Structures are given as C-alpha cells and as structure tokens.
Short mmCIF file of C-alpha atoms in Angstrom, two decimals:
data_model
loop_
_atom_site.label_atom_id
_atom_site.label_comp_id
_atom_site.label_asym_id
_atom_site.label_seq_id
_atom_site.Cartn_x
_atom_site.Cartn_y
_atom_site.Cartn_z
CA MET A 1 151.97 164.20 47.31
CA ILE A 2 154.47 162.57 44.97
CA PRO A 3 156.40 165.30 43.08
CA ALA A 4 155.33 165.29 39.43
CA HIS A 5 158.89 165.15 38.09
CA GLN A 6 159.62 162.04 40.14
CA LEU A 7 156.51 160.32 38.88
CA VAL A 8 157.43 161.11 35.27
CA GLU A 9 161.04 159.99 35.77
CA TYR A 10 159.86 156.75 37.36
CA ILE A 11 157.57 155.92 34.43
CA ALA A 12 160.29 156.81 31.94
CA SER A 13 162.83 154.61 33.73
CA THR A 14 160.50 151.59 33.75
CA SER A 15 159.38 151.98 30.14
CA ASN A 16 160.49 149.12 27.90
CA GLY A 17 158.63 149.93 24.69
CA VAL A 18 157.01 146.48 24.67
CA ASN A 19 153.48 147.11 25.89
CA GLU A 20 151.29 149.28 23.69
CA LEU A 21 149.33 150.52 26.71
CA LYS A 22 150.30 150.97 30.35
CA VAL A 23 147.80 152.23 32.88
CA TYR A 24 148.73 153.72 36.25
CA TRP A 25 146.64 154.65 39.25
CA LEU A 26 147.41 157.58 41.54
CA THR A 27 145.34 158.47 44.58
CA LEU A 28 145.41 162.20 45.26
CA SER A 29 143.49 164.23 47.82
CA GLY A 30 144.64 167.63 46.54
CA ASP A 31 143.89 169.54 43.35
CA ARG A 32 143.89 166.85 40.67
CA ASP A 33 143.70 169.21 37.70
CA GLU A 34 146.67 171.21 38.94
CA TYR A 35 148.68 168.04 39.46
CA ALA A 36 147.78 166.75 35.99
CA GLU A 37 149.07 170.02 34.55
CA ARG A 38 152.35 169.57 36.42
CA ILE A 39 152.74 166.16 34.82
CA ARG A 40 152.09 167.61 31.37
CA LYS A 41 154.85 170.17 31.93
CA GLU A 42 157.25 167.40 32.96
CA GLU A 43 156.15 164.94 30.26
CA ARG A 44 159.06 165.60 27.84
CA ASN A 45 157.91 163.16 25.11
CA PHE A 46 157.70 160.18 27.44
CA ASN A 47 154.23 159.46 26.01
CA ILE A 48 152.43 160.13 29.29
CA VAL A 49 148.81 161.23 29.48
CA PRO A 50 147.52 162.27 32.93
CA TRP A 51 143.77 161.92 33.23
CA VAL A 52 141.54 163.03 36.08
CA VAL A 53 138.87 160.37 36.57
CA ARG A 54 135.53 162.11 36.99
CA SER A 55 133.11 159.43 35.79
CA GLN A 56 131.34 157.66 38.64
CA GLY A 57 131.36 153.91 39.21
CA LEU A 58 134.58 153.10 37.35
CA PHE A 59 137.15 150.56 38.58
CA GLY A 60 135.00 149.14 41.33
CA ASP A 61 134.32 145.75 39.70
CA PRO A 62 137.23 143.55 38.53
CA ASN A 63 134.98 142.08 35.82
CA SER A 64 134.50 145.45 34.14
CA ILE A 65 138.12 146.59 33.93
CA MET A 66 138.19 146.23 30.15
CA ASN A 67 135.09 148.38 29.72
CA ASP A 68 136.32 150.95 32.24
CA ILE A 69 139.69 151.38 30.52
CA THR A 70 137.98 151.59 27.12
CA GLN A 71 135.78 154.39 28.45
CA ILE A 72 138.80 156.27 29.78
CA LEU A 73 140.59 155.94 26.44
CA GLU A 74 137.59 157.45 24.65
CA GLU A 75 137.40 160.30 27.16
CA ALA A 76 141.12 161.01 26.81
CA ARG A 77 141.20 160.49 23.04
CA GLY A 78 142.11 164.08 22.25
CA ASP A 79 145.16 164.04 24.54
CA ILE A 80 146.25 160.59 23.36
CA GLU A 81 146.11 161.49 19.69
CA LYS A 82 148.34 164.51 20.35
CA LEU A 83 151.14 162.10 21.32
CA ASN A 84 151.30 160.70 17.81
CA LYS A 85 151.82 164.19 16.41
CA SER A 86 154.67 165.07 18.80
CA ASN A 87 156.49 161.73 18.85
CA ARG A 88 156.97 159.83 15.59
CA SER A 89 158.78 156.96 17.32
CA LEU A 90 155.81 156.27 19.59
CA ARG A 91 155.83 152.66 20.80
CA GLU A 92 153.70 152.76 23.95
CA VAL A 93 151.29 155.04 25.76
CA HIS A 94 151.20 155.64 29.51
CA ILE A 95 147.86 156.68 31.02
CA ILE A 96 147.89 158.01 34.60
CA LEU A 97 144.47 157.80 36.23
CA ILE A 98 144.31 160.47 38.94
CA ASN A 99 141.63 159.64 41.50
CA ARG A 100 140.43 160.64 44.93
CA LYS A 101 139.77 157.06 45.98
CA ASN A 102 142.14 154.15 46.44
CA LEU A 103 142.29 151.30 43.94
CA GLU A 104 140.48 148.51 45.73
CA ILE A 105 139.84 145.92 43.04
CA ALA A 106 141.74 142.68 43.44
CA VAL A 107 142.33 142.03 39.73
CA THR A 108 144.34 144.79 38.05
CA SER A 109 144.87 143.42 34.54
CA SER A 110 142.56 142.42 31.69
CA PRO A 111 142.62 141.86 27.91
CA ILE A 112 141.40 144.90 26.01
CA THR A 113 140.89 145.66 22.33
CA LEU A 114 142.49 149.00 21.57
CA PRO A 115 140.33 151.46 19.61
CA TYR A 116 141.14 151.75 15.90
CA TRP A 117 142.39 155.33 16.37
CA PHE A 118 144.89 154.38 19.10
CA PRO A 119 148.37 155.51 17.96
CA VAL A 120 150.06 152.19 18.82
CA GLY A 121 148.51 148.84 17.92
CA GLY A 122 145.07 150.25 17.15
CA GLY A 123 142.50 147.47 16.82
CA GLN A 124 144.74 144.87 18.50
CA THR A 125 143.89 142.99 21.70
CA VAL A 126 146.43 143.62 24.43
CA THR A 127 146.66 143.01 28.16
CA ALA A 128 146.09 146.22 30.07
CA GLN A 129 147.52 146.21 33.58
CA ILE A 130 146.83 148.86 36.20
CA LYS A 131 149.80 149.67 38.44
CA ASP A 132 149.11 151.62 41.62
CA LEU A 133 151.82 154.31 41.79
CA THR A 134 150.42 155.63 45.06
CA TRP A 135 152.21 152.87 46.95
CA SER A 136 154.67 151.38 44.48
CA LEU A 137 156.72 154.34 43.25
CA THR A 138 160.17 153.86 44.73
CA VAL A 139 163.02 156.32 45.31
CA PRO A 140 166.47 156.20 46.95
CA ILE A 141 166.67 156.83 50.69
CA SER A 142 168.42 160.12 49.96
CA ASP A 143 165.61 161.45 47.75
CA GLU A 144 164.78 165.12 48.30
CA ALA A 145 161.16 164.29 49.14
CA VAL A 146 162.37 162.51 52.29
CA GLU A 147 163.85 165.79 53.59
CA ILE A 148 166.92 164.26 55.19
CA GLY A 149 168.40 167.74 55.60
CA ASP A 150 165.52 168.76 57.86
CA LEU A 151 166.05 165.60 59.92
CA GLN A 152 169.74 166.48 60.28
CA ARG A 153 168.92 170.04 61.33
CA LEU A 154 166.52 168.77 63.98
CA LEU A 155 169.18 166.40 65.32
CA TYR A 156 171.61 169.31 65.51
CA ASP A 157 169.11 171.57 67.30
CA LEU A 158 168.20 168.77 69.68
CA ASP A 159 171.86 168.04 70.37
CA SER A 160 172.55 171.71 71.11
CA LEU A 161 169.67 171.95 73.56
CA MET A 162 170.52 168.69 75.30
CA VAL A 163 174.17 169.56 75.89
CA GLU A 164 173.27 172.96 77.33
CA ARG A 165 170.53 171.49 79.48
CA ILE A 166 172.89 168.81 80.78
CA ALA A 167 175.60 171.42 81.46
CA ILE A 168 173.18 173.46 83.57
CA ASN A 169 171.95 170.43 85.48
CA PHE A 170 175.51 169.25 86.10
CA LYS A 171 176.24 172.49 87.94
CA ASP A 172 173.04 172.31 89.97
CA ASN A 173 172.88 168.57 90.62
CA ARG A 174 175.89 166.58 89.53
CA SER A 175 174.38 163.19 90.39
CA SER A 176 171.44 163.75 88.02
CA VAL A 177 173.87 163.82 85.08
CA GLN A 178 176.49 161.37 86.27
CA ALA A 179 174.35 158.27 85.63
CA LEU A 180 173.95 159.17 81.94
CA LEU A 181 177.68 159.87 81.57
CA ASP A 182 178.40 156.51 83.21
CA HIS A 183 176.28 154.82 80.55
CA ILE A 184 178.04 156.74 77.80
CA LYS A 185 181.49 155.93 79.23
CA ALA A 186 183.17 158.78 77.38
CA GLU A 187 186.92 158.88 76.88
CA GLU A 188 187.20 161.98 79.02
CA SER A 189 187.68 161.00 82.65
CA LYS A 190 186.16 164.18 84.08
CA PRO A 191 182.41 164.73 83.56
CA ALA A 192 182.80 168.47 83.05
CA ALA A 193 185.43 167.83 80.37
CA THR A 194 183.12 165.30 78.70
CA ILE A 195 180.29 167.83 78.49
CA GLU A 196 182.65 170.48 77.15
CA ASN A 197 183.96 168.00 74.57
CA PHE A 198 180.39 167.35 73.41
CA ARG A 199 179.80 171.09 73.09
CA SER A 200 183.07 171.68 71.26
CA ASN A 201 182.45 168.91 68.71
CA LEU A 202 179.01 170.26 68.02
CA GLN A 203 180.28 173.80 67.52
CA GLU A 204 182.56 172.57 64.75
CA ILE A 205 179.49 171.76 62.63
CA GLU A 206 179.22 174.55 60.05
CA ASN A 207 175.90 173.56 58.47
CA PRO A 208 173.19 172.04 60.73
CA ALA A 209 171.39 170.67 57.63
CA LYS A 210 174.51 168.56 56.93
CA TYR A 211 174.97 167.34 60.50
CA ARG A 212 175.88 163.66 60.75
CA PRO A 213 176.37 162.25 64.25
CA SER A 214 179.63 160.33 64.39
CA GLY A 215 181.61 158.33 66.92
CA LYS A 216 184.82 160.03 65.77
CA ASN A 217 183.71 163.39 67.14
CA PRO A 218 181.13 162.32 69.75
CA THR A 219 178.14 164.41 70.69
CA ILE A 220 175.16 163.59 72.88
CA THR A 221 173.14 162.21 69.96
CA SER A 222 175.96 160.09 68.55
CA SER A 223 176.68 158.68 72.02
CA LEU A 224 173.02 157.84 72.62
CA TRP A 225 172.85 156.30 69.14
CA ARG A 226 175.78 154.03 69.90
CA LEU A 227 174.30 153.08 73.27
CA ALA A 228 170.84 152.29 71.92
CA ASN A 229 172.29 150.12 69.17
CA SER A 230 174.18 147.99 71.65
CA LYS A 231 171.40 147.42 74.19
CA THR A 232 168.24 145.36 74.32
CA SER A 233 164.85 147.06 74.62
CA ASP A 234 164.71 146.39 78.36
CA GLN A 235 168.27 147.62 78.89
CA GLN A 236 167.34 150.82 77.11
CA ILE A 237 164.88 151.61 79.88
CA ARG A 238 167.79 152.25 82.25
CA ILE A 239 169.38 154.55 79.70
CA ALA A 240 166.07 156.37 79.21
CA LYS A 241 165.69 156.89 82.94
CA ALA A 242 169.22 158.28 83.13
CA LEU A 243 168.47 160.55 80.16
CA ASN A 244 165.30 161.75 81.86
CA ARG A 245 167.24 162.64 85.02
CA ALA A 246 170.06 164.29 83.10
CA LEU A 247 167.65 166.51 81.15
CA SER A 248 165.51 167.08 84.24
CA ILE A 249 162.25 167.67 82.41
CA ASP A 250 159.61 168.82 84.87
CA GLU A 251 156.57 167.68 82.97
CA VAL A 252 155.48 166.15 79.67
CA ARG A 253 151.97 165.89 78.33
CA GLU A 254 150.12 162.64 78.90
CA ASN A 255 149.49 161.81 75.24
CA ILE A 256 153.05 162.05 73.98
CA HIS A 257 153.85 161.06 70.41
CA ILE A 258 155.63 157.72 70.25
CA PRO A 259 157.20 156.99 66.85
CA LEU A 260 156.25 153.73 65.21
CA VAL A 261 159.80 152.39 65.51
CA ALA A 262 159.66 153.00 69.26
CA ALA A 263 156.31 151.23 69.53
CA LEU A 264 157.64 148.23 67.58
CA SER A 265 160.65 147.94 69.88
CA ARG A 266 158.64 148.44 73.05
CA PRO A 267 160.23 146.73 76.09
CA ALA A 268 158.50 143.87 77.85
CA ASN A 269 158.25 145.80 81.11
CA ARG A 270 155.69 148.56 81.06
CA ILE A 271 156.89 152.09 81.82
CA THR A 272 154.53 153.96 84.12
CA ASP A 273 156.40 157.26 84.49
CA GLN A 274 155.48 159.56 81.60
CA ARG A 275 158.85 161.29 81.67
CA ASP A 276 160.70 157.97 81.40
CA LEU A 277 158.39 156.97 78.55
CA TRP A 278 159.12 160.28 76.84
CA ALA A 279 162.85 159.78 77.29
CA LEU A 280 162.65 156.26 75.83
CA ALA A 281 160.72 157.52 72.81
CA LEU A 282 163.34 160.24 72.39
CA LEU A 283 166.16 157.71 72.64
CA GLN A 284 164.59 155.58 69.93
CA SER A 285 163.91 158.61 67.75
CA ILE A 286 167.55 159.64 68.01
CA ARG A 287 168.70 156.12 67.28
CA PHE A 288 166.66 155.63 64.13
CA SER A 289 167.11 159.21 62.94
CA CYS A 290 170.88 158.75 63.05
CA GLN A 291 170.53 155.41 61.24
CA PHE A 292 168.32 157.06 58.63
CA VAL A 293 170.77 159.91 58.05
CA THR A 294 173.67 157.49 57.71
CA ALA A 295 171.77 155.25 55.31
CA ALA A 296 170.88 158.28 53.18
CA ALA A 297 174.57 159.22 52.99
CA HIS A 298 175.23 155.77 51.53
CA ALA A 299 172.01 155.48 49.52
CA ASP A 300 173.77 153.81 46.61
CA GLU A 301 174.42 150.81 48.85
CA TYR A 302 170.72 150.31 49.57
CA PRO A 303 167.70 149.52 47.38
CA SER A 304 165.01 152.08 46.64
CA TYR A 305 161.85 152.09 48.74
CA PRO A 306 158.28 153.35 48.24
CA ILE A 307 158.30 157.10 48.54
CA THR A 308 155.21 157.03 50.76
CA LEU A 309 157.02 154.73 53.21
CA LEU A 310 160.16 156.88 53.37
CA LYS A 311 158.23 160.12 53.72
CA SER A 312 155.99 158.73 56.46
CA PHE A 313 159.01 157.35 58.32
CA SER A 314 160.78 160.70 58.08
CA VAL A 315 157.73 162.69 59.17
CA ASP A 316 157.15 160.36 62.13
CA LEU A 317 160.72 160.77 63.39
CA ARG A 318 160.80 164.51 62.78
CA SER A 319 157.53 164.96 64.64
CA ASN A 320 159.03 163.42 67.76
CA LEU A 321 162.33 165.30 67.48
CA ASN A 322 160.51 168.58 66.99
CA SER A 323 158.28 167.89 70.00
CA ALA A 324 161.35 167.12 72.11
CA ILE A 325 162.97 170.38 71.00
CA GLU A 326 159.89 172.34 72.05
CA ILE A 327 159.87 170.67 75.47
CA LEU A 328 163.59 171.26 75.98
CA GLU A 329 163.33 174.89 74.88
CA ALA A 330 160.54 175.51 77.37
CA SER A 331 162.48 173.74 80.13
CA TYR A 332 165.69 175.58 79.24
CA ASN A 333 163.98 178.97 79.36
CA GLN A 334 162.50 178.17 82.76
CA GLY A 335 165.87 177.09 84.12
CA SER A 336 167.92 179.95 82.69
#
C-alpha cells in the first residue's frame, strides 16, 4: 500500500494549477474507507478529494469515460464543494478514485463539461485525464517505504553468520574454505588471518541497520559483491560452488526462492545441484542488495522510480536473504 502522505505529496508536487480537474486512479485491496480517511488527514489544502468507487460498471468502456467521471463528480459533490470553502485560491481539483480493480481501459482521457456547481471552471468543457497512481507514483531509491535499513540489517546478520560458519568449517576442513578464499584473493596471506579480518571489520559496525558493505573494510558480503560484479554469469557458478563448500550446507529445500535478478542473470549452463543453485541465488542476492544499498546512499544521483517497483525489488531480495539466514542459523546450531 502506498503511504497516504507520499501520495498527497506526489500530487502536490505535480500540481501546476492549469487543469481545472485532475483524476487519479488507485487500486487498493485493503480497507478503502480507512485509506481515504488517511488522505483527508494529509490533504492540507492541496485540493484533493479521495473517493471510494462503489458504483458498478464504471470505467470499463473507454467511450463512456465522460459519463463515468460526471457521475463520480455528482456523487462526490458534497466533498468537492467543501474545498471552495476552505481554499479561496482554488485553481484545480484532484479526485482520487480508490478502487479494488485495476484500470484496464486503453483510453484514459476525454472531454467533459464540468457541472455548473464545480468550484473551478463550472460549466466549461475541459479534458479530464485519468492517471493511474498505482503504478506511476515515483519515489527516490532511499524512500522509507523501500525499507533499505531492513535490507542492511539482513546483510549484516547474513555476514555475521557466514563468517562464523566459515571459521568453523576452516577448522574442521580447511580445503572446503580455501577455494572461496582463493577466489576472494584477500590481502591477508594467511587464511585464518583473512577470516579474522572479516570478523573484526564486521564487529566495528555499531548499527546493523546502517551497515554498508565496503571494499575499504572488507567483509564476506563486500568481497562476494566485488567478485560477482567482475565475473560473467557462467564464471559465477564456480564462485557459487566454492561458497556452497565453504558454508557446508547439508541440505536445502527443493523449491528454493530465486530472486528475479538471479533468474534474469541465469547462466547458460544448467545447475543440477540444489545447494549450488542456492549458493548462486545467494550470491546474486548479496550482489544486488549491496548495489541497492549503495544506490540508496546516493539517491540524489539517481532518478525516482515507481514505488511499487522499488518495494517489490526490496521484498524479493529480503525474502532470499532472510531464507538464507534461516538456513545458516539451522546449520550453525547443528554444527556448534
């Protein structure tokens, strides 16, 4: 769900005072009346009227848009007329149509004659355009709705578990860890010192929700991030196999979650071992999570993106990281 204050701020920021009427569409599966009330509390004289669409059969035919909008205006007349009383400099009215269904009509604009009572341009013919906020509302990468802090915390927790798991396995079976350290090519010449350096750098992090993997103070995640960025999809298979051996996971479920970014960068050669496939998905999740965190830290250098896209991307990555943490915790407890 798009936070009400963000929706109001977005409309206010795109308002130009030129169009007498602007109509927005918002698909919502939750409590529509409650959400409409949230918008009213955030409205702050931006001339916004949220309206829950209850009438059946509206906005299904592009040829009847004019009639449908006219019907909505009549239904919402009481709320619209209140705007004129609270804002004497009223120049345009924003109507948010809150629906359960998606907007599926191809044509989203039409000429409409405003009712005589309309507070701006009453009786005039204007072009009413419906903008679907469900998919078009954009926010910076660092927006709070994306929950970058939670992504950072998961990276920190994952890093902590991986370094301890690798430390245990290095004592029990040095060769199982050595291949991964060879890929990483750490500055420390001794593997034990490399692992301890990873642990020490991680312990210097005071707030896990502010954790940013960095090459200056390398950790397991930052090293895997650097590796994944410099290798092709097929080369990453070898890294994933080394990661699998270093973590020594006994078993993973058959239907593991593979993030979309991992599916899109799938190597040409099929991976048959489920643990190697899991390790590759984890490698990609770490890679793009670190990229995401870094981009959010420099959000002013990037454009804004649809909030639904950013939230879905964040949830997808966090789902995989969280699953990996659960698997590592179970494996760690068994090995300790």
